[in-house]
CSV table of C-alpha atoms in Angstrom, one decimal:
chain,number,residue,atom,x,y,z
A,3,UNK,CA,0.0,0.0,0.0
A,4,UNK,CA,1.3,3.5,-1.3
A,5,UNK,CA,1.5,6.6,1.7
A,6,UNK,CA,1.1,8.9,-1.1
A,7,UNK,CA,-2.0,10.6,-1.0
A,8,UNK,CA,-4.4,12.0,-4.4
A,9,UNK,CA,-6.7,14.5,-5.3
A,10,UNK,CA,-9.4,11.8,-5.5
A,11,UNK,CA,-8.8,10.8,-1.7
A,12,UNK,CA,-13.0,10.6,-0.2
A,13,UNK,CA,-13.6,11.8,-3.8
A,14,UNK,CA,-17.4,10.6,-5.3
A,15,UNK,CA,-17.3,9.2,-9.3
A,16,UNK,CA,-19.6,11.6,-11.0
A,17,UNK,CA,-23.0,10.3,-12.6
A,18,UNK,CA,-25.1,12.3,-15.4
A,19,UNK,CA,-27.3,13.4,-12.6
A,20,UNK,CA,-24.7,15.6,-10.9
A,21,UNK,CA,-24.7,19.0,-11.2
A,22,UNK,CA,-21.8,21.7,-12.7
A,23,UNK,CA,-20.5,25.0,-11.9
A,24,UNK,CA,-18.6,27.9,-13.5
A,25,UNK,CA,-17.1,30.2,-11.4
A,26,UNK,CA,-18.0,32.9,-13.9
A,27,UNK,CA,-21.8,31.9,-14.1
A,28,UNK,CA,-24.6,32.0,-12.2
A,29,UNK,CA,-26.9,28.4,-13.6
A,30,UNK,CA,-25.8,25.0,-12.8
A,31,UNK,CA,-26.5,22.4,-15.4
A,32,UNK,CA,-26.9,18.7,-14.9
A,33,UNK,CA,-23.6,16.6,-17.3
A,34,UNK,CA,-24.9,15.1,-20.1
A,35,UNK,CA,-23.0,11.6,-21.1
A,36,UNK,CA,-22.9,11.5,-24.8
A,37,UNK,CA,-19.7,8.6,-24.4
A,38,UNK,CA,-21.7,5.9,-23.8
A,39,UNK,CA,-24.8,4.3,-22.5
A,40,UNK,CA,-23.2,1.0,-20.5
A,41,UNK,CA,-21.6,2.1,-16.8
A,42,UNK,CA,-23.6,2.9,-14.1
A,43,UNK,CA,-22.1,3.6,-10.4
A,44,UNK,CA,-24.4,2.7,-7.5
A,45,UNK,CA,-26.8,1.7,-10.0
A,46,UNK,CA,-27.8,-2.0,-11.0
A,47,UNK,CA,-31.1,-1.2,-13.0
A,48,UNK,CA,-29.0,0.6,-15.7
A,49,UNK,CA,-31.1,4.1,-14.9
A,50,UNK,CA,-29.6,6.9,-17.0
A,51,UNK,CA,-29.4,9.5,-14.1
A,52,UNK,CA,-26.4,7.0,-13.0
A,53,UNK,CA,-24.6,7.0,-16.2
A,54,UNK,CA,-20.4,7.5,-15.6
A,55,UNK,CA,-18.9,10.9,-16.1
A,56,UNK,CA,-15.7,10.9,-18.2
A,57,UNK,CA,-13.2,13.2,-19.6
A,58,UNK,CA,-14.5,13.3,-22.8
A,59,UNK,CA,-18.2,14.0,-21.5
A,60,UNK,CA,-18.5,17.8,-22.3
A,61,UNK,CA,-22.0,18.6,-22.9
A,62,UNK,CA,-25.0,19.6,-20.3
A,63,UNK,CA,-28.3,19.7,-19.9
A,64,UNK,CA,-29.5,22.0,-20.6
A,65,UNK,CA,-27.6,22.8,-23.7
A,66,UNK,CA,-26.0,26.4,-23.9
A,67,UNK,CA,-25.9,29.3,-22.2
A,68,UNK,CA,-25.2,26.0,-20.1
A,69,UNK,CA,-24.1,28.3,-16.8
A,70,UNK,CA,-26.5,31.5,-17.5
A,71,UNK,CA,-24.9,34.6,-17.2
A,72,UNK,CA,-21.2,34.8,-17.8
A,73,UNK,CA,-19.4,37.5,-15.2
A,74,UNK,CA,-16.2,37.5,-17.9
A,75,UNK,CA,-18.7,39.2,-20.7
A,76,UNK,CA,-20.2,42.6,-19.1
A,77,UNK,CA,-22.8,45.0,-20.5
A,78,UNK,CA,-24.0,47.9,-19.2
A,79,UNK,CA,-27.2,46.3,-18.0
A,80,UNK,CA,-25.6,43.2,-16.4
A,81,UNK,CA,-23.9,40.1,-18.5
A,82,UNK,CA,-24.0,38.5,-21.5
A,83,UNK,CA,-25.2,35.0,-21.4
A,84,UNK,CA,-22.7,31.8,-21.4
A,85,UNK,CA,-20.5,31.1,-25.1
A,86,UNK,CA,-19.6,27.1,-23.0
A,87,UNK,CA,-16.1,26.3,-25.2
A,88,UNK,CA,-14.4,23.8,-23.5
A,89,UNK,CA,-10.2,23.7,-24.0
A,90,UNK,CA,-10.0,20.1,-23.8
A,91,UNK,CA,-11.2,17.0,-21.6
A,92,UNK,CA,-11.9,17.5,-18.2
A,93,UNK,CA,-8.4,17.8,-16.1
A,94,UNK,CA,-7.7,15.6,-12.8
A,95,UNK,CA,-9.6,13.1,-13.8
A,96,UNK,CA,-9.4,9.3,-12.1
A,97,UNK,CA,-6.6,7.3,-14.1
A,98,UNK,CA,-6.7,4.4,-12.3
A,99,UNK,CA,-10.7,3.6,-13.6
A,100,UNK,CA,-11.2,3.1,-16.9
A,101,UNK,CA,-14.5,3.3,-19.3
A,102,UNK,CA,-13.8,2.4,-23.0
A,103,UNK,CA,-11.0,3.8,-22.4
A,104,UNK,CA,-11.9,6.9,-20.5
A,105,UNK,CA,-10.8,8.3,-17.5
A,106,UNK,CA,-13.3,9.1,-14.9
A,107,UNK,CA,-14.4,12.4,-13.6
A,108,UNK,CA,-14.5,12.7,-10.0
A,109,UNK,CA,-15.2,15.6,-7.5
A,110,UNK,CA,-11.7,16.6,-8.0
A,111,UNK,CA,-11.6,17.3,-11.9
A,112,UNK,CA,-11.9,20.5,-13.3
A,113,UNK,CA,-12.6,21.4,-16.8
A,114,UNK,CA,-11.1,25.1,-18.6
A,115,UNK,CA,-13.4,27.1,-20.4
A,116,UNK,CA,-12.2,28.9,-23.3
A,117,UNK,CA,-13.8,31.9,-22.9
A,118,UNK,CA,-11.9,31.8,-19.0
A,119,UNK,CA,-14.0,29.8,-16.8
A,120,UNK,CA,-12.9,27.1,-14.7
A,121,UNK,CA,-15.6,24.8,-14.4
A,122,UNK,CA,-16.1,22.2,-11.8
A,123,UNK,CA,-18.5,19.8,-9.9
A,124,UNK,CA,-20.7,21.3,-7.6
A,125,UNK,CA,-23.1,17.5,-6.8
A,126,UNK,CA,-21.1,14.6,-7.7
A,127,UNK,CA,-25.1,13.1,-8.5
A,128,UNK,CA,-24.5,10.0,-6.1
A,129,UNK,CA,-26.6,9.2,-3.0
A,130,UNK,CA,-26.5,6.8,-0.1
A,131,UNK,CA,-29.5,4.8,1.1
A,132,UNK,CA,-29.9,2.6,3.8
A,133,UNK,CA,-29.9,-1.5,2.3
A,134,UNK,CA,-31.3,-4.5,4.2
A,135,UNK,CA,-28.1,-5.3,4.9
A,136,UNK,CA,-27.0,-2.0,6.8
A,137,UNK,CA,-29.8,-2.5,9.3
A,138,UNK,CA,-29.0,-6.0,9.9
A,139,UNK,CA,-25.6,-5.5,10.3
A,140,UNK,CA,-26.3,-2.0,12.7
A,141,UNK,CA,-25.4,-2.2,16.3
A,142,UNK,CA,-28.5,-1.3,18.3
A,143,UNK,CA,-26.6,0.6,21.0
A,144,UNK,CA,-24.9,2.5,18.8
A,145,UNK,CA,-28.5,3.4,16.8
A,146,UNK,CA,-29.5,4.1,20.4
A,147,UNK,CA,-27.2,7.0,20.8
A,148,UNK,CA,-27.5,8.4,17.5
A,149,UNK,CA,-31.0,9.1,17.5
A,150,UNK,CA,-32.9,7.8,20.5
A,151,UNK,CA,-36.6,8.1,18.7
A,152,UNK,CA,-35.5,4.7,16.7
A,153,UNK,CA,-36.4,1.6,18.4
A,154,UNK,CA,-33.9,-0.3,16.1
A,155,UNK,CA,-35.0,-3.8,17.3
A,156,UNK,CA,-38.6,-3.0,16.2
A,157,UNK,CA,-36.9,-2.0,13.0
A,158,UNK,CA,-35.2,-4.9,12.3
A,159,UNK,CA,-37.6,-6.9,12.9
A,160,UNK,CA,-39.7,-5.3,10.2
A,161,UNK,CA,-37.1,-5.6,7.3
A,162,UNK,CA,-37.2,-9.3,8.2
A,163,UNK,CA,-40.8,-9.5,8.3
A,164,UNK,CA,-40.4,-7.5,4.9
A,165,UNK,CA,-38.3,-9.9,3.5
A,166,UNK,CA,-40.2,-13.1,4.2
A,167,UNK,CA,-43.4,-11.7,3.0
A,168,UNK,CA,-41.3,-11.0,-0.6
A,169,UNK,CA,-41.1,-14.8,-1.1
């Protein structure tokens, strides 16, 4: 095991349904995957929200001015709306994950706008939910503490009174 730390240390994947920002606009669009339609993360029923990010994924929904109002182009009543160019792929992407040959795009990776923004992720998309298994496996002390309105027993023993009426 390496003691050399990375930028993707606690770092999230991004999925489709994550949310960007510009620091020079003012809108935050959703990624778009246009790279494929095959890796999910945290997803097995293959639901497009859960799609991959990767560094050749540079389009948003919705499509352009992606980020709204761009602070780099001023008028005298306010700003002009966003000209989205990317310079490249994203940057600081995940090399050590691979899709189709694409590095992944984490919470870390940044992607340069031509026109001067930096864009990066504001919601890596990805969220946790309680399985079966976590409340089996929970310590019921420990539950206890945390939030003393659960009866965790009484919980339990409904996810396994769940369970046996699914067969």
């Amino acid at each position: 095991m390496s003691d050399q730390s990375s930028a993707h240390d606690s770092k999230h994947f991004v999925v489709q349904k994550g949310k960007a920002q510009c620091n020079q606009g003012d809108q935050f669009p959703q990624y778009k995957v246009t790279t494929h339609q095959k890796h999910y993360w945290n997803d097995s029923q293959g639901i497009e929200d859960y799609l991959a990010v990767t560094e050749d994924d540079l389009q948003f929904n919705p499509a352009g001015p992606s980020f709204g109002q761009c602070k780099l182009r001023p008028t005298s009543g306010g700003y002009l709306p966003c000209i989205y160019a990317p310079a490249g792929k994203w940057q600081v992407t995940y090399e050590k994950v691979k899709i189709m040959g694409k590095s992944c795009v984490t919470e870390a990776s940044r992607l340069q706008c031509s026109v001067g923004g930096i864009i990066t992720i504001l919601d890596h998309g990805q969220r946790g939910e309680m399985s079966k298994e976590n409340v089996k496996n929970a310590d019921s002390k420990t539950i206890q503490h945390i939030n003393p309105l659960v009866k965790m027993d009484d919980f339990t023993e409904m996810v396994e009174e769940d369970e046996i009426d699914a067969y």
